[in-house]
Tab-separated table of C-alpha atoms in Angstrom:
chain	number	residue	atom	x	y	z
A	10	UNK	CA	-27.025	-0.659	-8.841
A	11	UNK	CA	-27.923	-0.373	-5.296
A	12	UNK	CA	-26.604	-3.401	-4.532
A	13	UNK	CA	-23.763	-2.814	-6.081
A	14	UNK	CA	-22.465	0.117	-4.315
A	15	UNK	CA	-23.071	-1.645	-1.045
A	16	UNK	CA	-20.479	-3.537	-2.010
A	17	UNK	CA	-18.085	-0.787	-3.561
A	18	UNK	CA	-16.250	-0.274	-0.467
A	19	UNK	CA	-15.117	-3.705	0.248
A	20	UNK	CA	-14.233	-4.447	-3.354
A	21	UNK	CA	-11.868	-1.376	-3.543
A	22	UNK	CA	-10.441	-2.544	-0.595
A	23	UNK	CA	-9.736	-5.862	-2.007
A	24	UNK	CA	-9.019	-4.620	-5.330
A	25	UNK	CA	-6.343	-2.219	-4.089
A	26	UNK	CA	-4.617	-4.387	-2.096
A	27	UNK	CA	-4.019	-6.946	-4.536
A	28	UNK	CA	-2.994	-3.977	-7.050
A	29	UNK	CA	-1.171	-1.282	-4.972
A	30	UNK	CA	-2.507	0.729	-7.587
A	31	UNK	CA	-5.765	2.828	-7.233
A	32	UNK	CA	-6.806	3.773	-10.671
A	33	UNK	CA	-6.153	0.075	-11.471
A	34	UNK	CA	-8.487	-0.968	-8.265
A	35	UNK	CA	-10.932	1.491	-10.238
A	36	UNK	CA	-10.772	-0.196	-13.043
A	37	UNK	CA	-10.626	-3.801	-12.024
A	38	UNK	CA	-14.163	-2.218	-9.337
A	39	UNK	CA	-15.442	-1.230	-13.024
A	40	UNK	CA	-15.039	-4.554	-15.066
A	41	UNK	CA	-16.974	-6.177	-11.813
A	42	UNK	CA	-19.529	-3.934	-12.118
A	43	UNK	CA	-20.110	-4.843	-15.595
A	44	UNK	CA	-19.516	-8.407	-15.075
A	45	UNK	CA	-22.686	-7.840	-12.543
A	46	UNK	CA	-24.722	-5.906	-14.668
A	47	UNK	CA	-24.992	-8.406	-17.088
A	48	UNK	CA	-25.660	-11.105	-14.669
A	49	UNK	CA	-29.481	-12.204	-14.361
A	50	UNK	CA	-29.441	-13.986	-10.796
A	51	UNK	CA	-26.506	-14.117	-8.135
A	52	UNK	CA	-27.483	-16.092	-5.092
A	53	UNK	CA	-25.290	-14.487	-2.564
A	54	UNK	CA	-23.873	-11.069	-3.839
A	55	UNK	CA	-20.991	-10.736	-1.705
A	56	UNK	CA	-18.991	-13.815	-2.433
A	57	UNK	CA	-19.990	-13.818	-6.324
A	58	UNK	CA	-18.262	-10.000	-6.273
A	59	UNK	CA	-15.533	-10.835	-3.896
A	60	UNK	CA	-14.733	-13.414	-6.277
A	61	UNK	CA	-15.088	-11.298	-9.683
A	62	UNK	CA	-12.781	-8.751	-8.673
A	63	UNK	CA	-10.591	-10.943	-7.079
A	64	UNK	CA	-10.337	-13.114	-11.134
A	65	UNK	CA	-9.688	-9.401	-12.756
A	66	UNK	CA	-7.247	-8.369	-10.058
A	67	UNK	CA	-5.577	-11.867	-10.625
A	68	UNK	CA	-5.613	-11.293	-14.539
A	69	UNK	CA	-3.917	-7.998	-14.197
A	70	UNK	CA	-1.468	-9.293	-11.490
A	71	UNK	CA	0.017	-11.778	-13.972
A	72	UNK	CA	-0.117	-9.565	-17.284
A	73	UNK	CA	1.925	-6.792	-14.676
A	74	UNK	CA	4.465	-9.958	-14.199
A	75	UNK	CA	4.521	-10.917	-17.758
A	76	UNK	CA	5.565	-6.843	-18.697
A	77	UNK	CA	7.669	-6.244	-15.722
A	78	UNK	CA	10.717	-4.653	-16.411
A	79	UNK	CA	13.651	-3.665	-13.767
A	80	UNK	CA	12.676	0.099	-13.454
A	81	UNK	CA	13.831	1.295	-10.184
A	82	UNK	CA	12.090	1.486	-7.071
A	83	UNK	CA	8.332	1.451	-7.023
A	84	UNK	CA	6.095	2.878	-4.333
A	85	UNK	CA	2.704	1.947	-4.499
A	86	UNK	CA	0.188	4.497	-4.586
A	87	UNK	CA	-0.365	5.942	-0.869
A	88	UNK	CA	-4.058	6.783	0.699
A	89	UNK	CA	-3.632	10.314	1.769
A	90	UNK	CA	-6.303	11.946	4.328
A	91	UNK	CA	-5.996	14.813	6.759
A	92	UNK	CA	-4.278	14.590	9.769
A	93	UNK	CA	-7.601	14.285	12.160
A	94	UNK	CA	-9.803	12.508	9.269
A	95	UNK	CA	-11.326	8.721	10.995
A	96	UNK	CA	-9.465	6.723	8.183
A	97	UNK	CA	-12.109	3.591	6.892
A	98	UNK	CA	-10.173	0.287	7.581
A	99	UNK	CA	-9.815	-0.632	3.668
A	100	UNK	CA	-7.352	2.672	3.844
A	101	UNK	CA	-5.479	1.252	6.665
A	102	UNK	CA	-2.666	-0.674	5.109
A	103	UNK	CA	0.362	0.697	5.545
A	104	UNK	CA	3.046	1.591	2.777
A	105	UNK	CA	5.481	-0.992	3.832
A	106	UNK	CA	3.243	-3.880	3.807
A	107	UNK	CA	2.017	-2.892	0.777
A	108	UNK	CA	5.672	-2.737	-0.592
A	109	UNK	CA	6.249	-6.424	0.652
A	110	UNK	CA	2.659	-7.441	-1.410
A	111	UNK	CA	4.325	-5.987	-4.560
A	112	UNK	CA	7.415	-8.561	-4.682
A	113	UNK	CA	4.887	-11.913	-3.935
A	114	UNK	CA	3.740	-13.934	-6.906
A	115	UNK	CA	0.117	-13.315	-8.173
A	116	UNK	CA	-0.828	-16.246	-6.379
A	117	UNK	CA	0.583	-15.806	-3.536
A	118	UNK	CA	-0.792	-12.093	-3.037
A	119	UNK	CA	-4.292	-13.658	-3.953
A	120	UNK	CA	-4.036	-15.890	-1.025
A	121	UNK	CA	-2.634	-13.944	1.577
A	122	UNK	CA	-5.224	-10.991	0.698
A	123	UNK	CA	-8.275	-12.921	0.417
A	124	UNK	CA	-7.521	-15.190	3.480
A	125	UNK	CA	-5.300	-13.182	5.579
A	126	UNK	CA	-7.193	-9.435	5.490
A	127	UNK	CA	-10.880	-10.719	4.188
A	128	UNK	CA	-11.280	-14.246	5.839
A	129	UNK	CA	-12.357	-15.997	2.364
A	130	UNK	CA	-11.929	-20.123	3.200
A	131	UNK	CA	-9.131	-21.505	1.428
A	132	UNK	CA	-11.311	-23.594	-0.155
A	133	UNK	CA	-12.771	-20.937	-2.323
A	134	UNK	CA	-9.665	-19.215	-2.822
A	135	UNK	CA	-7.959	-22.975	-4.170
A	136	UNK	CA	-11.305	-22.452	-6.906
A	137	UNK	CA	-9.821	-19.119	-8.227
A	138	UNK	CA	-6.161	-19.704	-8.150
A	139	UNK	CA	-7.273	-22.987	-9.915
A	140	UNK	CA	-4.707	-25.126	-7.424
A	141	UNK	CA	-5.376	-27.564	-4.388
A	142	UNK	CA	-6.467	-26.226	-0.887
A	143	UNK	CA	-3.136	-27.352	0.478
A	144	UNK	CA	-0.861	-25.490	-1.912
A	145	UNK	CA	-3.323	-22.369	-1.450
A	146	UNK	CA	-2.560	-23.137	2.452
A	147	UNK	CA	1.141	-23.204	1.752
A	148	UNK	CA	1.270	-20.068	-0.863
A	149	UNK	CA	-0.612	-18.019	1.972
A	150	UNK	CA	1.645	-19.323	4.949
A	151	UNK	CA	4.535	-18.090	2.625
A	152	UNK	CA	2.995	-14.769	1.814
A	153	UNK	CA	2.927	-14.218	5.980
A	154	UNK	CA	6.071	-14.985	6.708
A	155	UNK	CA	7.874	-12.642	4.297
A	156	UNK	CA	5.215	-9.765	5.452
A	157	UNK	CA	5.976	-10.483	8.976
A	158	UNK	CA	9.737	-10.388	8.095
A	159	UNK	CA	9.723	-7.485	6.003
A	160	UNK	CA	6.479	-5.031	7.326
A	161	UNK	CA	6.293	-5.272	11.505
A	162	UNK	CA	2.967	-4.232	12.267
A	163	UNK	CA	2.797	-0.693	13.031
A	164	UNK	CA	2.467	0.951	16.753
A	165	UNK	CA	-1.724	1.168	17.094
A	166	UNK	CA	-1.608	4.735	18.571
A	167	UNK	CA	-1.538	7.064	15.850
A	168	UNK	CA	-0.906	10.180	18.115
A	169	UNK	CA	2.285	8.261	19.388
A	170	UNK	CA	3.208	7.287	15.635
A	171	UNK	CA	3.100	11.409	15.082
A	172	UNK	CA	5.045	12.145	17.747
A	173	UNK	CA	8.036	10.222	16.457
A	174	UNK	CA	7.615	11.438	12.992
A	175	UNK	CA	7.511	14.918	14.840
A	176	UNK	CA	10.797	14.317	16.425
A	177	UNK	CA	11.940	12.663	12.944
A	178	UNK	CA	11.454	15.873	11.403
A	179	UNK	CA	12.873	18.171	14.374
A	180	UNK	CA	16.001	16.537	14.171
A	181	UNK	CA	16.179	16.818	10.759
A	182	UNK	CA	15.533	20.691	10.692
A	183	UNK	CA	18.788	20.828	13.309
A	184	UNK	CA	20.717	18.450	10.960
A	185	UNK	CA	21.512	16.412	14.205
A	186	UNK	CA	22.451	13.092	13.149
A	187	UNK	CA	22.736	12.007	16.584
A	188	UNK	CA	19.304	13.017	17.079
A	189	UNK	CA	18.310	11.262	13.724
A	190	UNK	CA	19.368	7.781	14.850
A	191	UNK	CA	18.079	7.596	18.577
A	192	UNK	CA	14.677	8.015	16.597
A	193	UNK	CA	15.602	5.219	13.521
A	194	UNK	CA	15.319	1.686	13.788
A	195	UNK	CA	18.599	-0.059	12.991
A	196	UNK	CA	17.975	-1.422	10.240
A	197	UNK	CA	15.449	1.082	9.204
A	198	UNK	CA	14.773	0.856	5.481
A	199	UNK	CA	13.897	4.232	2.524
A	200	UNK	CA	12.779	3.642	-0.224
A	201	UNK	CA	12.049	6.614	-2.387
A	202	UNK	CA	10.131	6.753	-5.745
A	203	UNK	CA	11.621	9.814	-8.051
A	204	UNK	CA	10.557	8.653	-11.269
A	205	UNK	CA	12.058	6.380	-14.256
A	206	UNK	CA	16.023	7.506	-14.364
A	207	UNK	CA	15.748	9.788	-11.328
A	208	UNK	CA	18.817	10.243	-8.806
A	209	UNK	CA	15.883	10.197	-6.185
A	210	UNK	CA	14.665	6.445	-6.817
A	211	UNK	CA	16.930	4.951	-4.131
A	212	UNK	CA	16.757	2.285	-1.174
A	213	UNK	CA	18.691	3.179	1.453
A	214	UNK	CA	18.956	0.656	4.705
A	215	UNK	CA	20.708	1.018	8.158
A	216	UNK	CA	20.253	4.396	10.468
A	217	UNK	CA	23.508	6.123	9.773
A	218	UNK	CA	22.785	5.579	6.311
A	219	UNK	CA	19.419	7.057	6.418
A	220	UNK	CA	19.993	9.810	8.692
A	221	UNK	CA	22.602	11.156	6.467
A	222	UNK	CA	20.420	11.320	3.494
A	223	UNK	CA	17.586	12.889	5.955
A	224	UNK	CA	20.113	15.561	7.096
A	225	UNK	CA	21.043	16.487	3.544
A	226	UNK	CA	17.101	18.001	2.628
A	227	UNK	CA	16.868	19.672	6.108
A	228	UNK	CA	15.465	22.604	4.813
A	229	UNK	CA	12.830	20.885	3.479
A	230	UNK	CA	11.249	19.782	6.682
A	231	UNK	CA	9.779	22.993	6.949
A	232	UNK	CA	7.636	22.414	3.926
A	233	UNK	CA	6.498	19.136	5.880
A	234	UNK	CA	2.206	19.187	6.184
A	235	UNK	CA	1.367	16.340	8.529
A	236	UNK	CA	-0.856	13.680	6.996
A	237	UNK	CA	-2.363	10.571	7.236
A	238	UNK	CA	-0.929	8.381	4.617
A	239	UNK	CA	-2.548	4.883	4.337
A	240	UNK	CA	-3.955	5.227	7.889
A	241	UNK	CA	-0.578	5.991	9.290
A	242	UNK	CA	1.482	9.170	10.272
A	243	UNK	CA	3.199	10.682	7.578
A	244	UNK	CA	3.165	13.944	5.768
A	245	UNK	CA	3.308	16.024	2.337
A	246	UNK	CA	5.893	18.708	1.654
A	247	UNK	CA	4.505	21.607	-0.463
A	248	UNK	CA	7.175	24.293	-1.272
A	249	UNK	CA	6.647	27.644	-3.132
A	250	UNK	CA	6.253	25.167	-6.575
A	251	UNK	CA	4.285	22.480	-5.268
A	252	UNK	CA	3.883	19.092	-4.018
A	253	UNK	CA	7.444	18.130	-3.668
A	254	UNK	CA	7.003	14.669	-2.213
A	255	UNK	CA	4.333	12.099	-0.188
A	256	UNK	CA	6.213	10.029	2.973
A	257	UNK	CA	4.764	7.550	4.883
A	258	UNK	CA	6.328	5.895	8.125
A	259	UNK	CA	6.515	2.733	9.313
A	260	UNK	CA	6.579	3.179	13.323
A	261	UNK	CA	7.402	0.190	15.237
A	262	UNK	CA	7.969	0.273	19.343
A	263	UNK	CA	8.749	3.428	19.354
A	264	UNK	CA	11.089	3.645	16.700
A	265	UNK	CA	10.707	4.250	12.556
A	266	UNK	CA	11.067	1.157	10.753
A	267	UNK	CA	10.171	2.632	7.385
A	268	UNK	CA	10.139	5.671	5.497
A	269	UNK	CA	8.576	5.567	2.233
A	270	UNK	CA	8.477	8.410	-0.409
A	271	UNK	CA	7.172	9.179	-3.436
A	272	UNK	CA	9.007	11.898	-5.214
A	273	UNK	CA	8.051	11.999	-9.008
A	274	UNK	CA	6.600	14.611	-9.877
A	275	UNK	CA	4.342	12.683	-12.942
A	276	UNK	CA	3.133	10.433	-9.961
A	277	UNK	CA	2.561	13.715	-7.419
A	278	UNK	CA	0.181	15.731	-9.734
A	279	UNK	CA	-2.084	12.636	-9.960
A	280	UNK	CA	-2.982	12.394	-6.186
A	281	UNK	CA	-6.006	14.471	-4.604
A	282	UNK	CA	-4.323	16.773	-1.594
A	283	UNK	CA	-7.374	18.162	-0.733
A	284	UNK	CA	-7.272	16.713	2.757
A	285	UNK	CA	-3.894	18.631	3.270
A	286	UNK	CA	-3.813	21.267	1.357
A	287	UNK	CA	-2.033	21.868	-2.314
């Protein structure tokens, strides 16, 4: 068991980045676990696990295709820690990458996690997808390009990343749009998460676009808790009720690139605030 939970870390990491779900990461970090339990001898622990939980996460990646249905906007499940918390490097992965992971194929987002974040040889990876090494190299080098298309990497400086989301939410509280769009990217993209059938599950692209809809819940900024939300600046609004919503930003040169929300409340009551207060 000791063994084991030396691992832990690293196979949640793995686990919920092929997923974008953490109580599925859970689970598929469970099934491993009793995979290993029931194994006499493993020569090299780390690969053997990497491997098991990278077949369940696989499994549930293509019985999630096989059931997918056109519901709306999904937001996968954010990593929320205090604003001044040292966030572990399996949290840091922002929303918006993890957005782009959901719309690969199974195999792609195998290869592109394992290889790309974890450095597992294609070689290995070709094993588990059950395909050649070249098509494993060509699935990843596909994955990439529509990550680096779609999710920018982030500014590294979180204190900078606040600052804009600061100035995000200033403008907001003045309902300046002007003010709104010198801080959006141009083609800055929302994508909120209200729930099955909501009138808050929208994408939204383009600055004046999104800095209209920003101006319209100005008095919620107010209500905004600042937060670290998969590593990155972001926040929680808590009004008199509640947890209203989670937001994470995507904060490229300077500018927000990506404002992610989640909004339901069935989703909301499920996350530990502790970090932030609830």
């Amino acid at each position: 068991m000791d063994v084991f939970e030396e691992h832990r870390p690293r196979l949640t990491a793995v686990a919920y980045r092929m997923l974008g779900s953490l109580a599925d990461a859970d689970d598929a970090v469970q099934e491993t676990w009793l995979r290993y339990s029931r194994t006499s001898e493993v020569e090299n622990v780390a690969a053997w696990l990497t491997t098991v939980v990278s077949r369940v996460c696989l499994n549930m990646l293509r019985t999630r295709e096989r059931r997918r249905e056109s519901l709306g906007v999904t937001v996968p499940d954010p990593v929320i820690s205090g604003p001044d918390e040292d966030v572990a490097q399996a949290d840091a992965v922002g929303l918006a990458l993890m957005v782009v992971l959901d719309t690969l194929s199974p195999a792609e987002r195998v290869a592109f996690v394992l290889h790309d974040m974890f450095a597992v040889p294609f070689e290995e990876i070709a094993a588990l997808v059950e395909r050649s090494t070249a098509s494993v190299r060509q699935l990843a080098s596909r994955a990439r390009r529509r990550v680096r298309a779609a999710a920018p990497v982030p500014d590294a400086s979180v204190a900078r990343q606040r600052e804009v989301v600061d100035a995000f939410f200033a403008a907001t509280r003045e309902g300046s749009l002007e003010a709104l769009v010198a801080v959006l990217d141009p083609s800055v993209v929302l994508r909120s998460d209200g729930g099955v059938g909501s009138r808050h599950t929208v994408v939204l692209s383009g600055a004046s676009t999104v800095a209209r809809q920003a101006a319209m819940f100005g008095g919620l900024a107010g209500f905004a808790r600042p937060a670290l939300v998969n590593g990155a600046a972001g926040v929680v609004v808590i009004g008199a009720q509640g947890v209203l919503s989670i937001m994470g930003f995507g904060v490229v040169e300077g500018r927000i690139v990506s404002i992610d929300v989640i909004a339901d409340p069935a989703r909301l009551a499920g996350f530990d605030l502790s970090a932030v207060g609830s």
